[in-house]
Coordinates of C-alpha atoms in Angstrom, one line a residue:
X1 CA -3.3 -15.8 -20.7
X2 CA -5.6 -12.1 -21.8
X3 CA -5.0 -11.2 -18.4
X4 CA -1.0 -12.7 -18.0
X5 CA -1.2 -10.2 -21.1
X6 CA -2.6 -7.4 -19.4
X7 CA -0.8 -7.3 -16.5
X8 CA 2.7 -7.7 -18.7
X9 CA 1.7 -4.6 -21.3
X10 CA 1.0 -2.0 -18.5
X11 CA 4.2 -3.0 -16.9
X12 CA 5.7 -2.1 -20.3
X13 CA 4.6 0.5 -21.0
X14 CA 4.7 1.6 -17.6
X15 CA 8.7 0.8 -17.1
X16 CA 9.4 1.6 -21.1
X17 CA 7.3 4.3 -22.4
X18 CA 4.7 4.9 -25.2
X19 CA 4.9 2.1 -28.7
X20 CA 2.9 1.2 -31.5
X21 CA 1.2 -2.4 -31.0
X22 CA 3.6 -4.8 -33.2
X23 CA 5.8 -3.5 -30.2
X24 CA 4.4 -5.0 -28.4
X25 CA 3.4 -8.5 -29.6
X26 CA 7.1 -8.1 -30.8
X27 CA 8.4 -7.5 -26.4
X28 CA 5.9 -10.1 -25.0
X29 CA 6.0 -12.8 -28.3
X30 CA 2.2 -12.5 -28.4
X31 CA 0.3 -12.5 -31.7
X32 CA -1.6 -9.1 -33.1
X33 CA -4.8 -10.4 -32.2
X34 CA -4.3 -11.1 -28.6
X35 CA -2.5 -7.3 -28.5
X36 CA -5.4 -5.4 -30.4
X37 CA -8.6 -7.1 -27.9
X38 CA -6.1 -5.8 -24.9
X39 CA -5.2 -2.7 -25.8
X40 CA -9.5 -1.6 -26.8
X41 CA -9.8 -3.2 -22.9
X42 CA -7.3 -1.3 -22.0
X43 CA -8.9 1.8 -24.2
X44 CA -12.7 1.7 -22.7
X45 CA -11.2 2.0 -19.6
X46 CA -9.4 4.3 -19.6
X47 CA -5.7 3.6 -18.5
X48 CA -4.3 4.0 -22.4
X49 CA -5.2 5.8 -24.5
X50 CA -3.3 7.0 -28.5
X51 CA -0.5 9.7 -27.1
X52 CA 0.6 10.1 -31.4
X53 CA 2.4 8.3 -34.0
X54 CA 5.7 6.6 -34.9
X55 CA 7.1 6.8 -38.9
X56 CA 8.7 3.7 -39.7
X57 CA 10.9 3.0 -42.2
X58 CA 9.3 2.5 -46.7
X59 CA 6.7 3.7 -48.1
X60 CA 6.2 6.6 -45.1
X61 CA 4.1 4.1 -42.5
X62 CA 3.1 5.1 -39.3
X63 CA 2.6 3.7 -36.1
X64 CA -0.2 4.7 -33.8
X65 CA 1.5 5.0 -30.3
X66 CA -0.4 4.2 -27.0
X67 CA 0.6 5.5 -23.4
X68 CA -0.5 5.0 -19.7
X69 CA -3.3 8.1 -19.1
X70 CA -2.1 9.2 -16.2
X71 CA -5.7 11.0 -15.2
X72 CA -6.5 7.6 -14.7
X73 CA -6.0 7.6 -10.5
X74 CA -3.4 7.8 -8.7
X75 CA -1.2 6.2 -6.6
X76 CA -1.4 7.7 -2.4
X77 CA 1.3 6.3 -0.7
X78 CA 2.4 6.5 3.4
X79 CA 5.2 5.8 5.8
X80 CA 6.1 4.9 8.7
X81 CA 9.9 4.8 9.9
X82 CA 12.0 6.5 12.7
X83 CA 9.1 8.7 13.9
X84 CA 8.6 10.4 10.7
X85 CA 5.2 9.8 8.8
X86 CA 5.7 10.8 5.5
X87 CA 2.7 10.6 3.5
X88 CA 2.5 11.2 -0.7
X89 CA 0.4 11.1 -3.7
X90 CA 2.2 9.6 -7.1
X91 CA 1.0 9.1 -10.2
X92 CA 0.7 6.0 -12.6
X93 CA 4.7 6.4 -13.6
X94 CA 5.9 6.7 -9.6
X95 CA 6.1 11.1 -10.0
X96 CA 5.6 12.7 -6.5
X97 CA 2.5 15.8 -6.8
X98 CA 2.5 16.5 -3.6
X99 CA 3.8 15.3 0.0
X100 CA 3.9 15.7 3.7
X101 CA 6.9 14.9 6.9
X102 CA 5.4 14.4 10.3
X103 CA 8.0 14.2 13.0
X104 CA 5.8 12.1 15.4
X105 CA 6.4 12.8 19.0
X106 CA 7.6 8.9 20.3
X107 CA 4.7 8.6 22.8
X108 CA 2.7 8.9 19.8
X109 CA 0.2 6.0 20.3
X110 CA -1.1 4.4 16.9
X111 CA -4.1 6.2 17.1
X112 CA -2.9 9.3 16.7
X113 CA -0.9 8.5 13.6
X114 CA -3.2 7.3 11.2
X115 CA -5.8 10.2 12.0
X116 CA -2.9 12.2 11.6
X117 CA -2.7 10.3 8.3
X118 CA -6.1 10.4 7.9
X119 CA -5.3 14.3 8.1
X120 CA -1.9 14.4 6.0
X121 CA -3.6 12.4 2.9
X122 CA -7.0 14.9 2.4
X123 CA -4.5 17.4 2.6
X124 CA -2.8 16.7 0.0
X125 CA -5.8 15.1 -2.1
X126 CA -7.5 19.2 -1.5
X127 CA -4.6 21.0 -2.5
X128 CA -4.4 18.9 -6.1
X129 CA -7.8 19.4 -6.7
X130 CA -8.1 15.3 -7.1
X131 CA -11.0 13.3 -5.5
X132 CA -11.3 9.8 -3.6
X133 CA -12.7 8.2 -6.1
X134 CA -8.9 9.3 -8.6
X135 CA -6.8 6.4 -5.9
X136 CA -6.3 3.2 -7.0
X137 CA -4.6 2.1 -3.3
X138 CA -3.5 3.3 -0.7
X139 CA 0.2 1.9 -0.2
X140 CA 1.1 1.9 3.1
X141 CA 5.2 0.7 3.9
X142 CA 6.8 0.0 7.8
X143 CA 7.4 -2.7 10.2
X144 CA 5.3 -5.8 10.8
X145 CA 6.1 -5.2 13.9
X146 CA 4.1 -1.4 13.6
X147 CA 0.8 -2.8 13.0
X148 CA 0.1 -4.2 16.0
X149 CA 0.7 -1.0 17.5
X150 CA -0.8 1.1 14.7
X151 CA -4.3 -1.4 15.4
X152 CA -3.5 -3.1 11.9
X153 CA -4.5 -6.5 11.1
X154 CA -2.4 -8.5 9.7
X155 CA -3.4 -9.5 6.2
X156 CA -3.5 -8.5 2.7
X157 CA -5.6 -5.0 3.5
X158 CA -6.5 -4.1 7.4
X159 CA -9.5 -1.7 7.5
X160 CA -8.3 1.7 8.5
X161 CA -11.6 3.9 10.3
X162 CA -11.8 6.6 7.6
X163 CA -10.8 4.8 4.6
X164 CA -13.6 4.2 1.7
X165 CA -14.6 0.2 1.5
X166 CA -13.6 0.7 -1.4
X167 CA -10.0 1.5 -1.7
X168 CA -8.0 -1.5 -1.6
X169 CA -5.2 -1.0 1.2
X170 CA -2.0 -2.3 0.2
X171 CA 0.8 -3.5 2.7
X172 CA 4.8 -2.7 1.5
X173 CA 6.9 -3.6 4.0
X174 CA 8.6 -2.3 5.0
X175 CA 11.7 -4.9 6.5
X176 CA 14.0 -6.1 3.5
X177 CA 14.1 -2.3 2.5
X178 CA 15.4 -1.6 5.7
X179 CA 17.4 -4.9 5.3
X180 CA 18.9 -4.4 2.0
X181 CA 19.5 -0.7 3.6
X182 CA 22.3 -2.4 5.8
X183 CA 23.8 -4.6 4.2
X184 CA 24.6 -2.0 1.7
X185 CA 25.1 0.7 4.7
X186 CA 23.4 3.1 2.8
X187 CA 21.3 5.6 5.2
X188 CA 17.5 4.9 4.8
X189 CA 14.9 7.5 4.0
X190 CA 12.4 7.4 6.9
X191 CA 11.2 10.8 4.2
X192 CA 10.5 8.5 1.9
X193 CA 9.4 6.2 2.9
X194 CA 5.6 7.0 1.0
X195 CA 7.6 6.3 -1.8
X196 CA 7.6 3.2 -2.1
X197 CA 4.3 2.4 -0.3
X198 CA 2.7 4.1 -3.7
X199 CA 5.6 1.8 -5.8
X200 CA 3.8 -0.8 -3.7
X201 CA 0.1 -0.3 -5.7
X202 CA 1.2 1.3 -8.8
X203 CA 2.7 -2.9 -9.4
X204 CA -0.8 -3.3 -7.8
X205 CA -2.4 -1.5 -10.9
X206 CA -2.8 -4.4 -13.6
X207 CA -5.4 -6.0 -10.9
X208 CA -7.5 -2.8 -10.3
X209 CA -7.7 -3.4 -14.4
X210 CA -8.9 -6.6 -13.5
X211 CA -11.4 -5.8 -12.0
X212 CA -10.1 -7.4 -8.5
X213 CA -10.9 -3.9 -7.2
X214 CA -12.8 -0.3 -7.7
X215 CA -12.0 0.6 -10.8
X216 CA -11.8 4.9 -10.2

């Protein structure tokens, strides 16, 4: 119950912004005591912080607001589509801090693509002065068929040479994104595919918060 509430709470704040504990309890239909217990843990882990107060009607009462601390960690994403490799760094709220677009040669090998992605990732972290330890995941958005081409296993978290074992690697299949674009007659933007990788990582934040993955 507590883990599920934690997941829903993080998703709620990421979606709608800072709110009070009483509003959290009302929106999630859970007890105030459970919200207190969950928020205390998330504040201790550095995921939530007290961001200010909200005035409420009657007798000048003010409710403490809690928000997600974007300095808690960052999401790195990579996307591969149509010979374009995109790599980017986003905050928990999905705001891009920096990104790179790499036009790959048509005969690019899987080893070359991975090395270029790693190089771009290192450049981005250096430019933004963010250590690897502040990443809570690497999300890769690509077609399932490209996994074999890159020499990666078709698993939930494949291993990539040069990536620390402590950093979760999450796959976001691009197949459904491309299918949706085809059904709506909208073109796929290859340069923005990294965003879907970052999004996959952000959705996994609650798992990291629960300790199932390494915390920054």
